[in-house]
């Protein structure tokens, strides 16, 4: 019996090793640079050796990349997999919760708060903390990792929007008249009266800028590290509460009542881009994580996907949405009444319906927001807030140097100092951030000065004079003909430089003013104006 057991264990180990080898071969093939070159037909031994060494280097790099993926990216994202004629959008939350592990099943919940809604929500960049704001003044912060309530208080004013700042220690709230900043314990730190009656808040984490749009259509940027008001821009397009920040380049997108979407940066008083996206007011806007894909929704019952590299429509869907949001893995969530729909890219930016979730009849969904690094979608509605499971929406592997959902207080303080030291200036916000640290091409060819043209002309004349003439027979190499030929070469060298010299001279001479000192012909003297 012991011998049979050891043989079974050895066989199982061999099967496991074979599966691991097959998996590693697939990963190596993913990082390989195509099929290896056929070196047998080459006759040049030196070239053959160089190419063989290069192919060997390519193989080593592919194996190293595969091993790095195995160790540093151990978790892969997983989607709902239908069988046969099944459709993923028919799966209910109850059936999904029953199939997942215990920790994941705790993340799906419904919190019914009928008296103080509708609610809006916000997450920290690492996805650990959630901020909840009720329209009638209810504010609360929750630790979603431990499912604990950190602080809950009532401001007794209208709350329009909430937003975390650089971490969970501070958050901003757009209230009835002004925007306020509170700390983790609910203490009021600042009252920002310069922003006025703010309707929407966004925080630019790399620049430490708090951006808001108020009821008069004024866009404000304020540096929270120094308290300085960086910009106060009048958009001139009326009241709007549709605002999102592009995570790729920190450019703000605003949706307006005329169907336009404008993009702004704090160092420019005019929009960087103005796009006519809908034939009616824009109700929602969202940017993909990569920054090159934008989704817009309007009252004309259309959801459009835009390629921001060409500013063209990729796809248009007949649907209505009050809120839009992209997940870290590219899923698109949109809310319509009491229903939430999630779309998935099936290839070449062709989004198909992936999941559906219907709230209780009468609940009006106001905000949908994906939780970073988790397969969770947060929903703020008129009767409270909900959280549903969306497999494949979050990034499964996080880099602790970028975002750490399980960071300690010491790590948080260290990260805060590092982020302040590496804070970007407002001038670095632009449509194409790759232009930073590059040389700007000259827009217009600079004109040469008169002295440079004269020096260049002298050099050209000297070179033309010193050119050697070919000696020709039968009287064609006479001194007179050679001198005439040399003069033609000199004139030819000077011609284009003389044209530049005249252009550089400026405008043509103005008409000479008629004065007493200038004598006119007798026939024209009677037309001259006499000074009084």
Coordinates of C-alpha atoms in Angstrom, one line a residue:
X1 CA 0.0 0.0 0.0
X2 CA 2.7 2.6 0.8
X3 CA 4.4 1.8 -2.6
X4 CA 1.1 2.3 -4.5
X5 CA 0.6 5.6 -2.6
X6 CA 4.0 6.9 -3.4
X7 CA 3.6 6.0 -7.1
X8 CA 0.3 7.9 -7.2
X9 CA 1.9 10.9 -5.6
X10 CA 4.8 10.8 -8.0
X11 CA 2.4 10.6 -11.0
X12 CA 0.4 13.6 -9.6
X13 CA 3.6 15.5 -9.3
X14 CA 4.6 14.7 -12.8
X15 CA 1.2 15.9 -14.1
X16 CA 1.5 19.1 -12.1
X17 CA 5.0 19.8 -13.4
X18 CA 3.8 19.2 -17.0
X19 CA 0.9 21.6 -16.6
X20 CA 3.3 24.2 -15.1
X21 CA 5.7 23.7 -18.0
X22 CA 2.8 24.1 -20.6
X23 CA 1.6 27.3 -18.9
X24 CA 5.2 28.7 -18.8
X25 CA 5.6 27.9 -22.6
X26 CA 2.4 29.8 -23.3
X27 CA 3.6 32.8 -21.4
X28 CA 7.0 32.6 -23.2
X29 CA 5.2 32.5 -26.5
X30 CA 3.2 35.6 -25.5
X31 CA 6.4 37.6 -25.0
X32 CA 8.4 36.1 -27.9
X33 CA 9.2 38.3 -30.9
X34 CA 7.7 36.1 -33.6
X35 CA 9.2 33.1 -35.3
X36 CA 13.0 32.7 -35.2
X37 CA 15.0 33.5 -38.3
X38 CA 16.2 30.7 -40.6
X39 CA 20.0 30.9 -40.3
X40 CA 20.8 27.7 -42.2
X41 CA 20.8 29.4 -45.6
X42 CA 23.3 32.2 -44.6
X43 CA 26.8 31.9 -45.9
X44 CA 28.3 34.8 -44.0
X45 CA 29.7 33.3 -40.8
X46 CA 30.0 36.7 -39.0
X47 CA 26.4 37.7 -39.7
X48 CA 25.2 34.2 -38.8
X49 CA 26.9 34.4 -35.4
X50 CA 25.5 37.9 -34.7
X51 CA 21.9 36.8 -35.6
X52 CA 22.3 33.6 -33.5
X53 CA 23.4 35.6 -30.5
X54 CA 20.5 38.0 -31.0
X55 CA 18.0 35.2 -31.2
X56 CA 19.4 33.7 -28.0
X57 CA 19.0 37.1 -26.3
X58 CA 15.4 37.3 -27.4
X59 CA 14.7 33.9 -25.9
X60 CA 16.2 34.8 -22.6
X61 CA 14.2 38.1 -22.4
X62 CA 11.0 36.2 -23.2
X63 CA 11.7 33.7 -20.4
X64 CA 12.5 36.5 -18.0
X65 CA 9.3 38.4 -18.8
X66 CA 7.3 35.2 -18.4
X67 CA 8.9 34.5 -15.0
X68 CA 8.3 38.1 -13.9
X69 CA 4.6 37.8 -14.8
X70 CA 4.4 34.5 -12.9
X71 CA 5.8 36.1 -9.7
X72 CA 4.6 39.7 -9.8
X73 CA 1.2 39.2 -11.5
X74 CA 0.0 36.1 -9.9
X75 CA -3.7 36.9 -10.2
X76 CA -5.6 37.0 -13.5
X77 CA -8.9 38.7 -14.0
X78 CA -12.0 36.5 -14.5
X79 CA -15.2 37.3 -16.3
X80 CA -18.6 35.6 -16.2
X81 CA -18.3 32.5 -18.6
X82 CA -21.7 31.5 -20.1
X83 CA -22.3 27.9 -21.2
X84 CA -24.3 27.0 -24.3
X85 CA -27.1 29.4 -24.9
X86 CA -26.7 31.2 -21.6
X87 CA -26.3 35.0 -21.5
X88 CA -24.1 36.8 -18.9
X89 CA -26.6 39.7 -18.6
X90 CA -29.2 37.2 -17.3
X91 CA -27.1 36.2 -14.2
X92 CA -28.6 37.7 -11.1
X93 CA -26.6 39.0 -8.1
X94 CA -28.0 36.3 -5.8
X95 CA -26.6 33.5 -8.0
X96 CA -23.2 35.3 -8.3
X97 CA -22.9 35.9 -4.5
X98 CA -23.6 32.2 -3.8
X99 CA -20.7 31.1 -6.1
X100 CA -17.9 33.4 -4.8
X101 CA -15.9 33.1 -1.6
X102 CA -17.0 34.4 1.8
X103 CA -14.9 37.6 1.8
X104 CA -16.2 38.6 -1.7
X105 CA -19.8 37.8 -0.7
X106 CA -19.6 40.4 2.1
X107 CA -18.8 43.1 -0.4
X108 CA -22.3 43.0 -2.0
X109 CA -24.9 44.9 0.1
X110 CA -27.9 47.2 0.1
X111 CA -28.1 50.1 2.6
X112 CA -31.6 51.6 2.7
X113 CA -31.6 55.3 3.9
X114 CA -34.9 56.6 2.6
X115 CA -35.0 59.9 4.5
X116 CA -31.7 61.7 3.6
X117 CA -31.2 60.7 -0.1
X118 CA -30.5 60.7 -3.0
X119 CA -26.9 59.7 -2.3
X120 CA -23.6 60.3 -4.1
X121 CA -20.5 58.3 -3.4
X122 CA -16.7 58.5 -3.8
X123 CA -13.7 56.2 -3.4
X124 CA -10.1 56.8 -2.5
X125 CA -7.6 56.0 -5.2
X126 CA -6.6 52.7 -3.5
X127 CA -10.3 51.7 -3.2
X128 CA -10.2 51.1 0.6
X129 CA -12.4 53.9 1.8
X130 CA -15.8 55.1 0.6
X131 CA -17.3 58.5 1.2
X132 CA -21.1 58.8 1.2
X133 CA -23.0 62.1 0.8
X134 CA -26.8 62.5 1.2
X135 CA -28.6 65.3 -0.5
X136 CA -30.1 66.4 2.8
X137 CA -26.8 66.8 4.7
X138 CA -25.9 63.2 5.7
X139 CA -22.1 62.5 5.4
X140 CA -20.3 59.2 6.3
X141 CA -17.0 57.5 5.7
X142 CA -16.6 53.8 5.7
X143 CA -13.6 51.4 5.7
X144 CA -14.6 48.9 2.9
X145 CA -11.8 46.5 3.7
X146 CA -13.0 45.8 7.3
X147 CA -16.6 46.9 6.6
X148 CA -16.5 49.5 9.5
X149 CA -18.1 52.9 9.9
X150 CA -15.3 55.5 10.6
X151 CA -17.4 58.6 11.0
X152 CA -20.9 59.8 10.4
X153 CA -22.3 63.3 10.9
X154 CA -25.0 65.7 9.7
X155 CA -24.2 69.1 8.2
X156 CA -27.8 70.2 8.0
X157 CA -27.3 71.7 4.6
X158 CA -27.8 70.5 1.0
X159 CA -24.9 68.3 -0.1
X160 CA -24.4 68.3 -3.9
X161 CA -21.1 66.4 -4.3
X162 CA -18.3 64.8 -2.3
X163 CA -14.7 64.0 -3.2
X164 CA -11.7 62.6 -1.4
X165 CA -8.5 64.6 -1.6
X166 CA -5.0 63.0 -1.7
X167 CA -6.0 60.4 0.9
X168 CA -8.7 59.5 3.4
X169 CA -7.5 62.1 5.9
X170 CA -9.2 65.0 4.1
X171 CA -12.3 65.2 1.9
X172 CA -14.2 68.1 0.2
X173 CA -18.0 68.6 0.2
X174 CA -20.0 70.9 -2.1
X175 CA -22.7 72.3 0.2
X176 CA -25.5 74.8 -0.2
X177 CA -23.5 78.0 -0.5
X178 CA -19.8 77.1 -0.4
X179 CA -17.4 74.1 -0.6
X180 CA -16.0 72.8 2.7
X181 CA -13.0 70.6 3.6
X182 CA -13.4 68.1 6.5
X183 CA -10.9 65.8 8.1
X184 CA -11.4 62.1 8.9
X185 CA -13.0 62.9 12.3
X186 CA -15.6 65.2 10.7
X187 CA -14.0 68.4 11.8
X188 CA -14.4 71.4 9.5
X189 CA -10.9 72.4 8.3
X190 CA -11.7 75.1 5.6
X191 CA -14.6 76.9 4.1
X192 CA -13.7 77.8 0.5
X193 CA -15.9 80.8 -0.3
X194 CA -14.0 81.6 -3.5
X195 CA -15.6 78.6 -5.3
X196 CA -19.1 79.9 -4.6
X197 CA -22.1 77.6 -5.0
X198 CA -20.2 74.5 -6.3
X199 CA -22.2 71.8 -8.2
X200 CA -19.4 69.3 -8.9
X201 CA -16.0 68.6 -7.4
X202 CA -12.9 66.8 -8.9
X203 CA -9.5 66.3 -7.4
X204 CA -6.3 66.2 -9.5
X205 CA -4.1 63.9 -7.3
X206 CA -0.8 64.4 -9.2
X207 CA -1.1 68.2 -9.0
X208 CA -2.9 68.6 -5.6
X209 CA -5.6 70.7 -7.3
X210 CA -9.2 70.8 -6.2
X211 CA -11.4 71.7 -9.2
X212 CA -15.0 72.8 -9.0
X213 CA -17.7 74.2 -11.3
X214 CA -20.3 76.5 -9.8
X215 CA -23.8 77.5 -10.7
X216 CA -22.6 80.5 -12.8
X217 CA -20.5 78.3 -15.0
X218 CA -17.2 79.3 -13.4
X219 CA -14.4 76.8 -13.2
X220 CA -12.0 77.1 -10.2
X221 CA -8.7 75.4 -9.5
X222 CA -7.2 75.6 -6.0
X223 CA -3.9 74.2 -4.8
X224 CA -4.7 72.5 -1.5
X225 CA -1.1 72.2 -0.5
X226 CA -0.5 76.0 -0.5
X227 CA -4.1 77.3 -0.5
X228 CA -3.4 79.3 -3.6
X229 CA -6.2 79.9 -6.1
X230 CA -4.5 78.8 -9.4
X231 CA -7.3 79.7 -11.9
X232 CA -10.8 81.2 -12.1
X233 CA -12.2 80.6 -15.5
X234 CA -15.5 81.7 -16.9
X235 CA -16.6 79.0 -19.3
X236 CA -19.3 81.2 -20.9
X237 CA -21.5 78.1 -21.7
X238 CA -24.0 78.4 -18.8
X239 CA -24.7 76.2 -15.8
X240 CA -23.6 72.6 -15.7
X241 CA -23.0 69.8 -13.2
X242 CA -21.4 67.3 -15.6
X243 CA -17.6 67.3 -14.9
X244 CA -15.0 64.5 -15.0
X245 CA -11.2 64.5 -15.0
X246 CA -9.2 62.5 -17.6
X247 CA -6.8 60.2 -15.5
X248 CA -4.3 60.2 -18.4
X249 CA -3.5 63.9 -18.7
X250 CA -5.5 65.6 -15.9
X251 CA -7.6 67.6 -18.4
X252 CA -11.1 68.4 -17.2
X253 CA -14.1 67.6 -19.4
X254 CA -17.3 69.5 -19.0
X255 CA -20.7 68.6 -20.5
X256 CA -23.0 71.5 -21.4
X257 CA -26.7 72.1 -22.1
X258 CA -26.0 72.8 -25.8
X259 CA -24.7 69.3 -26.4
X260 CA -21.0 70.4 -26.3
X261 CA -18.2 68.8 -24.4
X262 CA -15.3 71.1 -23.6
X263 CA -11.8 70.3 -22.2
X264 CA -9.9 72.6 -19.9
X265 CA -6.6 73.2 -18.2
X266 CA -5.9 75.8 -15.5
X267 CA -3.3 77.8 -17.5
X268 CA -5.7 78.5 -20.4
X269 CA -8.8 80.7 -20.3
X270 CA -10.3 79.1 -23.5
X271 CA -11.2 75.5 -23.9
X272 CA -8.5 73.3 -25.4
X273 CA -11.1 71.3 -27.3
X274 CA -14.8 71.9 -28.1
X275 CA -16.8 69.0 -29.4
X276 CA -20.4 68.9 -30.4
X277 CA -21.4 65.5 -29.1
X278 CA -25.2 65.5 -28.8
X279 CA -28.3 67.3 -30.1
X280 CA -29.3 68.2 -26.6
X281 CA -27.9 68.6 -23.1
X282 CA -25.1 66.3 -22.0
X283 CA -26.1 64.3 -19.0
X284 CA -22.9 62.3 -18.3
X285 CA -19.3 62.0 -19.3
X286 CA -16.6 59.4 -18.5
X287 CA -12.9 58.8 -19.5
X288 CA -11.2 55.5 -19.8
X289 CA -8.1 54.7 -17.8
X290 CA -5.8 55.0 -20.8
X291 CA -7.2 58.5 -21.6
X292 CA -7.9 57.9 -25.3
X293 CA -11.5 56.8 -25.0
X294 CA -14.4 59.0 -23.8
X295 CA -18.1 58.1 -23.3
X296 CA -20.8 60.7 -23.4
X297 CA -24.6 60.5 -22.8
X298 CA -27.2 63.0 -23.7
X299 CA -30.9 63.8 -23.5
X300 CA -31.2 62.6 -27.1
X301 CA -31.1 59.0 -25.7
X302 CA -27.7 58.2 -27.1
X303 CA -24.5 56.9 -25.6
X304 CA -21.4 57.7 -27.8
X305 CA -17.9 56.4 -27.6
X306 CA -15.2 58.8 -28.8
X307 CA -11.6 58.3 -29.8
X308 CA -9.8 61.3 -28.3
X309 CA -6.8 60.9 -30.6
X310 CA -8.9 61.7 -33.7
X311 CA -12.0 63.2 -32.0
X312 CA -14.2 60.9 -33.9
X313 CA -17.2 58.7 -32.9
X314 CA -16.3 55.0 -32.6
X315 CA -19.8 53.7 -31.7
X316 CA -23.2 55.0 -30.9
X317 CA -25.8 53.2 -28.8
X318 CA -29.5 54.0 -28.4
X319 CA -29.7 54.3 -24.6
X320 CA -30.3 56.8 -21.9
X321 CA -27.8 57.3 -19.0
X322 CA -27.7 59.6 -16.0
X323 CA -24.3 58.5 -14.9
X324 CA -21.3 56.8 -16.7
X325 CA -18.1 55.3 -15.4
X326 CA -15.2 53.2 -16.8
X327 CA -13.6 50.4 -14.6
X328 CA -9.9 49.8 -14.5
X329 CA -10.3 47.0 -17.0
X330 CA -12.4 48.9 -19.4
X331 CA -16.0 47.9 -18.4
X332 CA -18.5 50.7 -18.9
X333 CA -21.4 51.2 -16.4
X334 CA -24.4 53.4 -17.1
X335 CA -27.5 54.1 -15.0
X336 CA -31.0 54.6 -16.4
X337 CA -33.8 55.1 -14.0
X338 CA -33.8 52.1 -11.6
X339 CA -31.6 49.9 -13.9
X340 CA -27.8 49.6 -14.1
X341 CA -26.2 48.2 -17.3
X342 CA -22.6 47.2 -17.7
X343 CA -21.0 46.9 -21.1
X344 CA -17.8 45.0 -22.1
X345 CA -15.5 45.5 -25.0
X346 CA -15.6 42.5 -27.2
X347 CA -12.8 43.7 -29.4
X348 CA -12.0 46.9 -31.5
X349 CA -14.0 49.1 -29.1
X350 CA -17.3 47.2 -29.8
X351 CA -19.1 47.3 -26.5
X352 CA -21.8 44.7 -25.8
X353 CA -24.1 44.2 -22.8
X354 CA -22.3 42.2 -20.1
X355 CA -24.5 42.6 -17.0
X356 CA -27.7 44.1 -15.8
X357 CA -28.9 44.9 -12.4
X358 CA -32.4 46.2 -11.6
X359 CA -33.0 48.1 -8.4
X360 CA -36.4 48.0 -6.5
X361 CA -39.0 49.7 -8.6
X362 CA -39.1 53.4 -7.8
X363 CA -35.4 53.7 -6.9
X364 CA -33.7 56.3 -9.1
X365 CA -30.0 55.7 -9.6
X366 CA -28.0 58.9 -9.5
X367 CA -24.3 57.7 -9.4
X368 CA -22.5 54.6 -10.5
X369 CA -18.8 54.3 -9.6
X370 CA -16.4 51.3 -9.8
X371 CA -14.3 50.6 -6.8
X372 CA -10.6 50.5 -7.7
X373 CA -8.8 47.1 -7.3
X374 CA -12.0 45.3 -6.6
X375 CA -14.7 43.7 -8.7
X376 CA -17.3 46.0 -7.1
X377 CA -19.7 48.7 -8.5
X378 CA -21.0 51.3 -6.1
X379 CA -24.5 52.7 -6.7
X380 CA -25.9 55.8 -5.1
X381 CA -29.7 56.1 -5.5
X382 CA -32.7 57.9 -4.1
X383 CA -33.2 55.4 -1.3
X384 CA -29.6 54.9 -0.1
X385 CA -26.7 53.1 -1.6
X386 CA -25.8 49.6 -2.9
X387 CA -22.8 47.6 -3.9
X388 CA -22.9 44.8 -6.5
X389 CA -20.3 42.3 -7.7
X390 CA -19.0 42.8 -11.3
X391 CA -16.5 40.0 -12.1
X392 CA -13.5 41.3 -14.2
X393 CA -13.9 45.0 -13.5
X394 CA -11.0 45.7 -11.1
X395 CA -7.3 45.4 -11.5
X396 CA -6.3 42.1 -9.8
X397 CA -2.7 43.0 -9.2
X398 CA -1.7 46.2 -7.4
X399 CA 1.7 47.9 -7.1
X400 CA 2.3 49.0 -3.6
X401 CA 4.5 51.8 -4.8
X402 CA 1.5 53.3 -6.7
X403 CA -1.5 52.3 -4.7
X404 CA -1.7 50.1 -1.6
X405 CA -5.2 49.1 -0.4
X406 CA -3.7 47.6 2.8
X407 CA -1.2 50.3 3.6
X408 CA -0.4 51.1 7.2
X409 CA -0.3 54.6 8.8
X410 CA 3.4 54.8 8.5
X411 CA 3.3 53.9 4.7
X412 CA 0.5 56.5 4.3
X413 CA 2.6 59.3 5.9
X414 CA 5.6 58.3 3.8
X415 CA 3.5 58.3 0.6
X416 CA 2.0 61.7 1.4
X417 CA 5.5 63.2 1.8
X418 CA 6.7 61.6 -1.4
X419 CA 3.6 62.8 -3.4
X420 CA 4.1 66.4 -2.1
X421 CA 7.8 66.3 -3.2
X422 CA 6.9 65.0 -6.6
X423 CA 3.9 67.3 -7.1
X424 CA 3.4 68.5 -10.7
X425 CA 2.9 72.1 -11.6
X426 CA -0.3 73.2 -13.3
X427 CA 1.7 74.0 -16.5
X428 CA 2.2 70.3 -17.0
X429 CA -1.5 69.7 -17.7
X430 CA -1.9 69.3 -21.5
X431 CA -3.7 67.2 -24.0
X432 CA -0.5 65.3 -24.9
X433 CA 1.7 64.8 -21.8
X434 CA 4.4 63.2 -23.9
X435 CA 5.3 66.7 -25.1
X436 CA 6.8 67.4 -21.7
X437 CA 10.7 67.6 -21.8
X438 CA 10.8 67.8 -25.6
X439 CA 12.0 70.6 -27.8
X440 CA 9.2 72.7 -29.2
X441 CA 9.5 73.0 -33.1
X442 CA 9.8 76.4 -34.5
X443 CA 6.5 77.7 -35.7
X444 CA 7.8 80.2 -38.2
X445 CA 11.0 80.4 -40.0
X446 CA 13.0 83.1 -38.5
X447 CA 14.2 85.9 -40.8
X448 CA 17.9 86.5 -41.1
X449 CA 19.3 89.8 -40.1
X450 CA 20.8 92.2 -42.7
X451 CA 24.3 91.6 -41.4
X452 CA 23.9 87.8 -41.8
X453 CA 22.6 88.2 -45.3
X454 CA 25.5 90.5 -46.2
X455 CA 28.1 88.1 -44.8
X456 CA 26.4 85.2 -46.6
X457 CA 26.4 87.3 -49.8
X458 CA 30.1 88.1 -49.5
X459 CA 30.9 84.4 -49.0
X460 CA 28.8 83.4 -52.0
X461 CA 30.5 86.1 -54.2
X462 CA 33.9 84.9 -53.1
X463 CA 33.1 81.3 -53.8
X464 CA 31.7 82.2 -57.2
X465 CA 34.9 84.2 -58.1
X466 CA 37.2 81.3 -57.0
X467 CA 35.4 78.7 -59.1
X468 CA 37.6 77.2 -61.7
X469 CA 36.5 77.4 -65.3
X470 CA 36.9 74.5 -67.6
X471 CA 39.3 75.2 -70.4
X472 CA 37.6 75.0 -73.8
X473 CA 39.1 74.9 -77.2
X474 CA 38.5 76.8 -80.5
X475 CA 38.4 80.3 -78.9
X476 CA 35.7 79.6 -76.3
X477 CA 38.2 80.1 -73.4
X478 CA 39.1 83.7 -74.1
X479 CA 39.6 86.0 -71.2
X480 CA 36.6 88.1 -72.0
X481 CA 34.3 85.1 -72.2
X482 CA 35.7 83.7 -68.9
X483 CA 35.2 87.0 -67.2
X484 CA 31.6 87.2 -68.5
X485 CA 30.9 83.7 -67.3
X486 CA 32.3 84.5 -63.8
X487 CA 30.1 87.6 -63.6
X488 CA 27.0 85.5 -64.4
X489 CA 28.0 83.1 -61.6
X490 CA 28.3 85.9 -59.2
X491 CA 24.9 87.4 -60.1
X492 CA 23.4 84.0 -59.9
X493 CA 24.8 83.5 -56.3
X494 CA 23.6 87.0 -55.3
X495 CA 20.1 86.8 -56.7
X496 CA 18.3 84.9 -54.0
X497 CA 20.2 86.7 -51.2
X498 CA 19.2 90.1 -52.7
X499 CA 15.5 89.0 -52.6
X500 CA 15.9 88.1 -48.9
X501 CA 17.6 91.5 -48.3
X502 CA 14.7 93.4 -49.9
X503 CA 12.1 91.4 -47.9
X504 CA 14.0 92.1 -44.7
X505 CA 13.9 95.8 -45.5
X506 CA 10.3 95.9 -44.4
X507 CA 7.3 97.7 -45.8
X508 CA 7.7 99.8 -48.9
X509 CA 8.5 103.5 -48.4
X510 CA 5.6 105.6 -47.3
X511 CA 4.5 108.5 -49.3
X512 CA 6.6 111.5 -48.5
X513 CA 4.6 114.1 -46.5
X514 CA 4.1 117.3 -48.4
X515 CA 5.8 120.1 -46.5
X516 CA 7.1 123.6 -47.2
X517 CA 10.6 122.2 -47.8
X518 CA 9.5 120.0 -50.6
X519 CA 9.0 121.8 -53.9
X520 CA 6.3 120.5 -56.1
X521 CA 5.9 121.1 -59.8
X522 CA 3.9 124.3 -60.7
X523 CA 1.1 122.2 -62.1
X524 CA 0.6 120.4 -58.7
X525 CA 1.2 123.2 -56.3
X526 CA -2.4 124.2 -56.3
X527 CA -3.4 120.8 -55.0
X528 CA -1.1 120.9 -52.0
X529 CA -2.8 121.5 -48.6
X530 CA -1.6 124.7 -46.9
X531 CA -0.8 124.7 -43.2
X532 CA -2.9 127.0 -41.0

